[in-house]
């Protein structure tokens, strides 16, 4: 069902989803985004406020949004545009300007979102064939709203089965340093990601547990780690 819904989205839907994400993370209005991107406010407001008009911005406009916000254009946005990567005519620009300020504000409140990242327990060399990367966003839990380091991911393996099965949705943050007792998402230099319980930190690295109840059964050197995040929310799959 999720894949079907994704296919039904129009290019405009996917672009607006990205812009909504930027506005939520930056705490900006559409006008704020336009001004920081050196665009006429109508360029953004037309997309956000007119659900009936299938206006899709040019690639040049999206690049200005990316530069102005600091959020790169997601691959799924580029894929969705396809043949839409055509520069708009001067006439369409003039039409946009005439619509500025005429559209009512969006009735629905924006939902705070975080990036859904792809993580895998496979080595990096095998991941592209088994599970292609793609950008997506999911609603943020209340405790992570406003946390610009937060992201979501799916449990990459069955390490903690039956408590947490492969595919369970998790949310992580990099806002603080980990301490003993935290659950961590650790990505190694080999590209493999794993979820572990942190037992202790010393000069040799991280002492970890991959079992419940916790046992000191794994040691990971700092030199072998490329990314570390603290898992704060677990959504168990059923």
mmCIF file of C-alpha atoms in Angstrom:
data_model
loop_
_atom_site.group_PDB
_atom_site.id
_atom_site.type_symbol
_atom_site.label_atom_id
_atom_site.label_comp_id
_atom_site.label_asym_id
_atom_site.label_seq_id
_atom_site.Cartn_x
_atom_site.Cartn_y
_atom_site.Cartn_z
ATOM 1 C CA UNK A 1 0.000 0.000 0.000
ATOM 2 C CA UNK A 2 2.848 2.435 0.835
ATOM 3 C CA UNK A 3 4.418 1.924 -2.573
ATOM 4 C CA UNK A 4 1.049 2.456 -4.293
ATOM 5 C CA UNK A 5 0.501 5.714 -2.422
ATOM 6 C CA UNK A 6 4.008 6.886 -3.350
ATOM 7 C CA UNK A 7 3.313 6.192 -7.035
ATOM 8 C CA UNK A 8 0.091 8.209 -6.898
ATOM 9 C CA UNK A 9 1.895 11.370 -5.772
ATOM 10 C CA UNK A 10 2.305 14.031 -8.438
ATOM 11 C CA UNK A 11 5.634 15.820 -9.001
ATOM 12 C CA UNK A 12 4.106 18.832 -7.246
ATOM 13 C CA UNK A 13 3.138 16.690 -4.210
ATOM 14 C CA UNK A 14 6.727 15.477 -3.852
ATOM 15 C CA UNK A 15 8.201 18.966 -4.228
ATOM 16 C CA UNK A 16 5.751 20.409 -1.668
ATOM 17 C CA UNK A 17 6.592 17.567 0.746
ATOM 18 C CA UNK A 18 10.264 18.574 0.549
ATOM 19 C CA UNK A 19 9.457 22.261 1.020
ATOM 20 C CA UNK A 20 7.198 21.477 4.001
ATOM 21 C CA UNK A 21 10.095 19.576 5.531
ATOM 22 C CA UNK A 22 12.409 22.572 5.062
ATOM 23 C CA UNK A 23 9.877 24.986 6.568
ATOM 24 C CA UNK A 24 9.369 22.728 9.566
ATOM 25 C CA UNK A 25 13.069 22.220 10.236
ATOM 26 C CA UNK A 26 13.996 25.882 9.742
ATOM 27 C CA UNK A 27 10.843 27.202 11.476
ATOM 28 C CA UNK A 28 10.279 29.424 8.434
ATOM 29 C CA UNK A 29 7.229 30.603 6.543
ATOM 30 C CA UNK A 30 6.998 30.252 2.787
ATOM 31 C CA UNK A 31 7.913 33.931 2.500
ATOM 32 C CA UNK A 32 11.017 33.374 4.663
ATOM 33 C CA UNK A 33 12.135 30.575 2.360
ATOM 34 C CA UNK A 34 11.545 32.680 -0.744
ATOM 35 C CA UNK A 35 13.531 35.624 0.592
ATOM 36 C CA UNK A 36 16.464 33.443 1.664
ATOM 37 C CA UNK A 37 16.406 31.792 -1.781
ATOM 38 C CA UNK A 38 16.266 35.070 -3.759
ATOM 39 C CA UNK A 39 12.842 34.170 -5.153
ATOM 40 C CA UNK A 40 9.583 36.056 -5.379
ATOM 41 C CA UNK A 41 7.352 34.976 -2.455
ATOM 42 C CA UNK A 42 4.695 34.011 -4.993
ATOM 43 C CA UNK A 43 6.971 31.269 -6.306
ATOM 44 C CA UNK A 44 6.708 29.420 -2.996
ATOM 45 C CA UNK A 45 3.220 30.550 -1.948
ATOM 46 C CA UNK A 46 1.667 29.433 -5.214
ATOM 47 C CA UNK A 47 2.812 25.857 -4.615
ATOM 48 C CA UNK A 48 1.765 25.834 -0.964
ATOM 49 C CA UNK A 49 -1.543 27.663 -1.178
ATOM 50 C CA UNK A 50 -3.111 26.491 -4.442
ATOM 51 C CA UNK A 51 -3.796 22.719 -4.320
ATOM 52 C CA UNK A 52 -5.722 22.834 -7.596
ATOM 53 C CA UNK A 53 -2.963 24.312 -9.748
ATOM 54 C CA UNK A 54 -0.389 21.733 -10.827
ATOM 55 C CA UNK A 55 2.436 24.265 -10.895
ATOM 56 C CA UNK A 56 5.878 22.613 -10.674
ATOM 57 C CA UNK A 57 8.996 24.798 -10.330
ATOM 58 C CA UNK A 58 11.995 24.525 -12.608
ATOM 59 C CA UNK A 59 15.223 22.832 -11.597
ATOM 60 C CA UNK A 60 16.856 26.264 -11.405
ATOM 61 C CA UNK A 61 14.255 27.344 -8.844
ATOM 62 C CA UNK A 62 14.772 24.186 -6.789
ATOM 63 C CA UNK A 63 18.524 24.794 -6.795
ATOM 64 C CA UNK A 64 17.913 28.286 -5.389
ATOM 65 C CA UNK A 65 15.717 26.765 -2.656
ATOM 66 C CA UNK A 66 18.428 24.223 -1.833
ATOM 67 C CA UNK A 67 21.122 26.914 -1.660
ATOM 68 C CA UNK A 68 18.967 29.287 0.359
ATOM 69 C CA UNK A 69 17.879 26.673 2.896
ATOM 70 C CA UNK A 70 20.985 24.490 3.080
ATOM 71 C CA UNK A 71 18.891 21.387 2.290
ATOM 72 C CA UNK A 72 20.072 19.537 -0.867
ATOM 73 C CA UNK A 73 17.443 18.510 -3.401
ATOM 74 C CA UNK A 74 16.443 14.908 -2.521
ATOM 75 C CA UNK A 75 16.881 12.264 -5.191
ATOM 76 C CA UNK A 76 13.169 11.484 -5.189
ATOM 77 C CA UNK A 77 12.404 15.120 -6.060
ATOM 78 C CA UNK A 78 14.788 15.015 -9.018
ATOM 79 C CA UNK A 79 13.350 11.669 -10.134
ATOM 80 C CA UNK A 80 9.793 12.984 -9.850
ATOM 81 C CA UNK A 81 10.508 16.028 -11.994
ATOM 82 C CA UNK A 82 11.832 14.063 -14.953
ATOM 83 C CA UNK A 83 10.610 15.954 -18.001
ATOM 84 C CA UNK A 84 9.486 18.786 -15.722
ATOM 85 C CA UNK A 85 13.059 20.116 -15.590
ATOM 86 C CA UNK A 86 12.168 22.833 -18.079
ATOM 87 C CA UNK A 87 12.726 26.518 -17.463
ATOM 88 C CA UNK A 88 9.502 28.450 -17.066
ATOM 89 C CA UNK A 89 8.757 31.230 -19.534
ATOM 90 C CA UNK A 90 8.735 34.925 -18.669
ATOM 91 C CA UNK A 91 4.968 34.818 -19.044
ATOM 92 C CA UNK A 92 4.581 32.194 -16.345
ATOM 93 C CA UNK A 93 6.827 34.220 -14.032
ATOM 94 C CA UNK A 94 4.633 37.253 -14.584
ATOM 95 C CA UNK A 95 1.529 35.188 -13.881
ATOM 96 C CA UNK A 96 3.104 34.034 -10.605
ATOM 97 C CA UNK A 97 3.783 37.595 -9.511
ATOM 98 C CA UNK A 98 0.170 38.567 -10.192
ATOM 99 C CA UNK A 99 -1.012 35.817 -7.845
ATOM 100 C CA UNK A 100 1.138 36.918 -4.895
ATOM 101 C CA UNK A 101 -0.915 37.454 -1.779
ATOM 102 C CA UNK A 102 -4.161 36.273 -3.380
ATOM 103 C CA UNK A 103 -4.183 32.725 -2.089
ATOM 104 C CA UNK A 104 -5.612 31.834 1.332
ATOM 105 C CA UNK A 105 -3.253 30.374 3.915
ATOM 106 C CA UNK A 106 -3.102 26.594 4.080
ATOM 107 C CA UNK A 107 -5.743 25.327 6.465
ATOM 108 C CA UNK A 108 -3.920 22.189 7.570
ATOM 109 C CA UNK A 109 -1.181 22.543 10.150
ATOM 110 C CA UNK A 110 2.196 21.221 9.070
ATOM 111 C CA UNK A 111 3.353 18.047 10.748
ATOM 112 C CA UNK A 112 6.884 18.058 12.148
ATOM 113 C CA UNK A 113 8.987 15.539 10.253
ATOM 114 C CA UNK A 114 12.420 13.938 10.311
ATOM 115 C CA UNK A 115 14.447 12.275 7.593
ATOM 116 C CA UNK A 116 13.980 8.522 7.193
ATOM 117 C CA UNK A 117 17.449 7.134 6.543
ATOM 118 C CA UNK A 118 18.405 3.854 4.977
ATOM 119 C CA UNK A 119 20.658 1.738 7.201
ATOM 120 C CA UNK A 120 21.748 -1.826 6.585
ATOM 121 C CA UNK A 121 23.536 -4.647 8.363
ATOM 122 C CA UNK A 122 25.182 -5.557 5.034
ATOM 123 C CA UNK A 123 28.635 -4.337 3.989
ATOM 124 C CA UNK A 124 28.545 -1.180 1.883
ATOM 125 C CA UNK A 125 29.520 -3.057 -1.288
ATOM 126 C CA UNK A 126 26.333 -5.150 -1.118
ATOM 127 C CA UNK A 127 23.818 -2.541 -0.020
ATOM 128 C CA UNK A 128 22.998 -0.937 -3.360
ATOM 129 C CA UNK A 129 21.845 -4.242 -4.822
ATOM 130 C CA UNK A 130 19.854 -5.332 -1.775
ATOM 131 C CA UNK A 131 18.217 -2.085 -0.689
ATOM 132 C CA UNK A 132 18.663 1.055 -2.827
ATOM 133 C CA UNK A 133 18.919 4.306 -0.927
ATOM 134 C CA UNK A 134 16.073 6.823 -1.191
ATOM 135 C CA UNK A 135 15.176 9.933 0.749
ATOM 136 C CA UNK A 136 11.904 10.081 2.671
ATOM 137 C CA UNK A 137 10.387 11.794 5.696
ATOM 138 C CA UNK A 138 8.239 10.529 8.573
ATOM 139 C CA UNK A 139 6.359 12.368 11.353
ATOM 140 C CA UNK A 140 8.605 13.230 14.301
ATOM 141 C CA UNK A 141 7.703 12.072 17.819
ATOM 142 C CA UNK A 142 7.011 14.995 20.184
ATOM 143 C CA UNK A 143 10.291 14.618 22.085
ATOM 144 C CA UNK A 144 12.296 15.110 18.877
ATOM 145 C CA UNK A 145 10.442 18.106 17.449
ATOM 146 C CA UNK A 146 12.911 20.886 16.756
ATOM 147 C CA UNK A 147 15.921 18.536 17.007
ATOM 148 C CA UNK A 148 17.842 19.159 13.777
ATOM 149 C CA UNK A 149 20.088 16.143 14.405
ATOM 150 C CA UNK A 150 17.173 13.688 14.675
ATOM 151 C CA UNK A 151 16.360 11.065 12.054
ATOM 152 C CA UNK A 152 14.425 7.809 11.708
ATOM 153 C CA UNK A 153 15.510 4.393 10.476
ATOM 154 C CA UNK A 154 14.365 0.784 10.400
ATOM 155 C CA UNK A 155 16.029 -1.835 12.618
ATOM 156 C CA UNK A 156 18.572 -3.459 10.276
ATOM 157 C CA UNK A 157 18.545 -6.963 11.791
ATOM 158 C CA UNK A 158 17.011 -9.277 14.419
ATOM 159 C CA UNK A 159 19.692 -8.734 17.091
ATOM 160 C CA UNK A 160 17.126 -7.986 19.817
ATOM 161 C CA UNK A 161 14.380 -10.313 18.607
ATOM 162 C CA UNK A 162 11.688 -10.806 19.953
ATOM 163 C CA UNK A 163 11.776 -7.382 21.655
ATOM 164 C CA UNK A 164 12.700 -5.533 18.473
ATOM 165 C CA UNK A 165 12.267 -7.221 15.128
ATOM 166 C CA UNK A 166 14.003 -6.385 11.887
ATOM 167 C CA UNK A 167 12.206 -3.489 10.226
ATOM 168 C CA UNK A 168 10.937 -1.890 13.449
ATOM 169 C CA UNK A 169 10.872 1.906 13.150
ATOM 170 C CA UNK A 170 13.310 3.771 15.391
ATOM 171 C CA UNK A 171 14.191 7.390 15.992
ATOM 172 C CA UNK A 172 17.681 8.594 16.890
ATOM 173 C CA UNK A 173 19.416 11.838 17.832
ATOM 174 C CA UNK A 174 22.974 13.142 17.810
ATOM 175 C CA UNK A 175 22.201 16.099 20.066
ATOM 176 C CA UNK A 176 24.236 14.753 23.010
ATOM 177 C CA UNK A 177 27.094 12.359 23.660
ATOM 178 C CA UNK A 178 26.153 8.787 24.622
ATOM 179 C CA UNK A 179 26.411 7.453 28.164
ATOM 180 C CA UNK A 180 26.240 3.954 29.616
ATOM 181 C CA UNK A 181 22.728 2.582 29.369
ATOM 182 C CA UNK A 182 21.931 4.220 26.018
ATOM 183 C CA UNK A 183 20.838 2.260 22.972
ATOM 184 C CA UNK A 184 23.010 3.245 20.016
ATOM 185 C CA UNK A 185 22.889 3.096 16.248
ATOM 186 C CA UNK A 186 26.494 2.533 15.205
ATOM 187 C CA UNK A 187 27.761 2.648 11.623
ATOM 188 C CA UNK A 188 31.215 1.240 11.019
ATOM 189 C CA UNK A 189 33.794 2.013 8.365
ATOM 190 C CA UNK A 190 32.592 -1.055 6.476
ATOM 191 C CA UNK A 191 29.217 0.643 6.022
ATOM 192 C CA UNK A 192 27.409 -1.844 8.256
ATOM 193 C CA UNK A 193 24.977 -0.445 10.832
ATOM 194 C CA UNK A 194 24.051 -2.134 14.096
ATOM 195 C CA UNK A 195 21.907 -1.330 17.128
ATOM 196 C CA UNK A 196 23.579 -2.084 20.448
ATOM 197 C CA UNK A 197 23.247 -1.377 24.177
ATOM 198 C CA UNK A 198 26.117 0.738 25.493
ATOM 199 C CA UNK A 199 27.605 -0.725 28.661
ATOM 200 C CA UNK A 200 30.676 1.452 29.067
ATOM 201 C CA UNK A 201 33.105 3.807 27.311
ATOM 202 C CA UNK A 202 36.848 3.720 27.930
ATOM 203 C CA UNK A 203 40.054 4.509 26.063
ATOM 204 C CA UNK A 204 39.770 1.324 23.984
ATOM 205 C CA UNK A 205 36.340 2.120 22.611
ATOM 206 C CA UNK A 206 32.734 1.118 23.312
ATOM 207 C CA UNK A 207 31.745 -1.899 25.367
ATOM 208 C CA UNK A 208 28.478 -3.121 23.882
ATOM 209 C CA UNK A 209 25.786 -5.716 24.331
ATOM 210 C CA UNK A 210 23.808 -7.323 21.533
ATOM 211 C CA UNK A 211 21.568 -9.316 23.832
ATOM 212 C CA UNK A 212 18.820 -8.787 26.410
ATOM 213 C CA UNK A 213 19.503 -9.174 29.349
ATOM 214 C CA UNK A 214 22.681 -7.203 28.638
ATOM 215 C CA UNK A 215 26.038 -8.981 28.593
ATOM 216 C CA UNK A 216 29.503 -7.582 27.847
ATOM 217 C CA UNK A 217 29.905 -9.414 24.531
ATOM 218 C CA UNK A 218 31.261 -6.874 22.041
ATOM 219 C CA UNK A 219 33.982 -4.222 21.920
ATOM 220 C CA UNK A 220 34.172 -1.638 19.140
ATOM 221 C CA UNK A 221 37.171 0.619 18.676
ATOM 222 C CA UNK A 222 36.602 4.339 18.097
ATOM 223 C CA UNK A 223 38.691 4.036 14.914
ATOM 224 C CA UNK A 224 36.155 1.595 13.451
ATOM 225 C CA UNK A 225 33.175 3.942 13.873
ATOM 226 C CA UNK A 226 32.035 6.509 11.297
ATOM 227 C CA UNK A 227 28.710 7.556 12.851
ATOM 228 C CA UNK A 228 27.089 7.268 16.252
ATOM 229 C CA UNK A 229 23.524 8.193 17.269
ATOM 230 C CA UNK A 230 21.399 7.621 20.364
ATOM 231 C CA UNK A 231 18.149 5.723 19.802
ATOM 232 C CA UNK A 232 15.426 7.437 21.819
ATOM 233 C CA UNK A 233 12.124 6.124 20.418
ATOM 234 C CA UNK A 234 11.186 2.582 19.402
ATOM 235 C CA UNK A 235 8.091 1.691 17.385
ATOM 236 C CA UNK A 236 7.740 -2.065 17.624
ATOM 237 C CA UNK A 237 6.517 -3.833 14.491
ATOM 238 C CA UNK A 238 3.567 -6.198 14.833
#
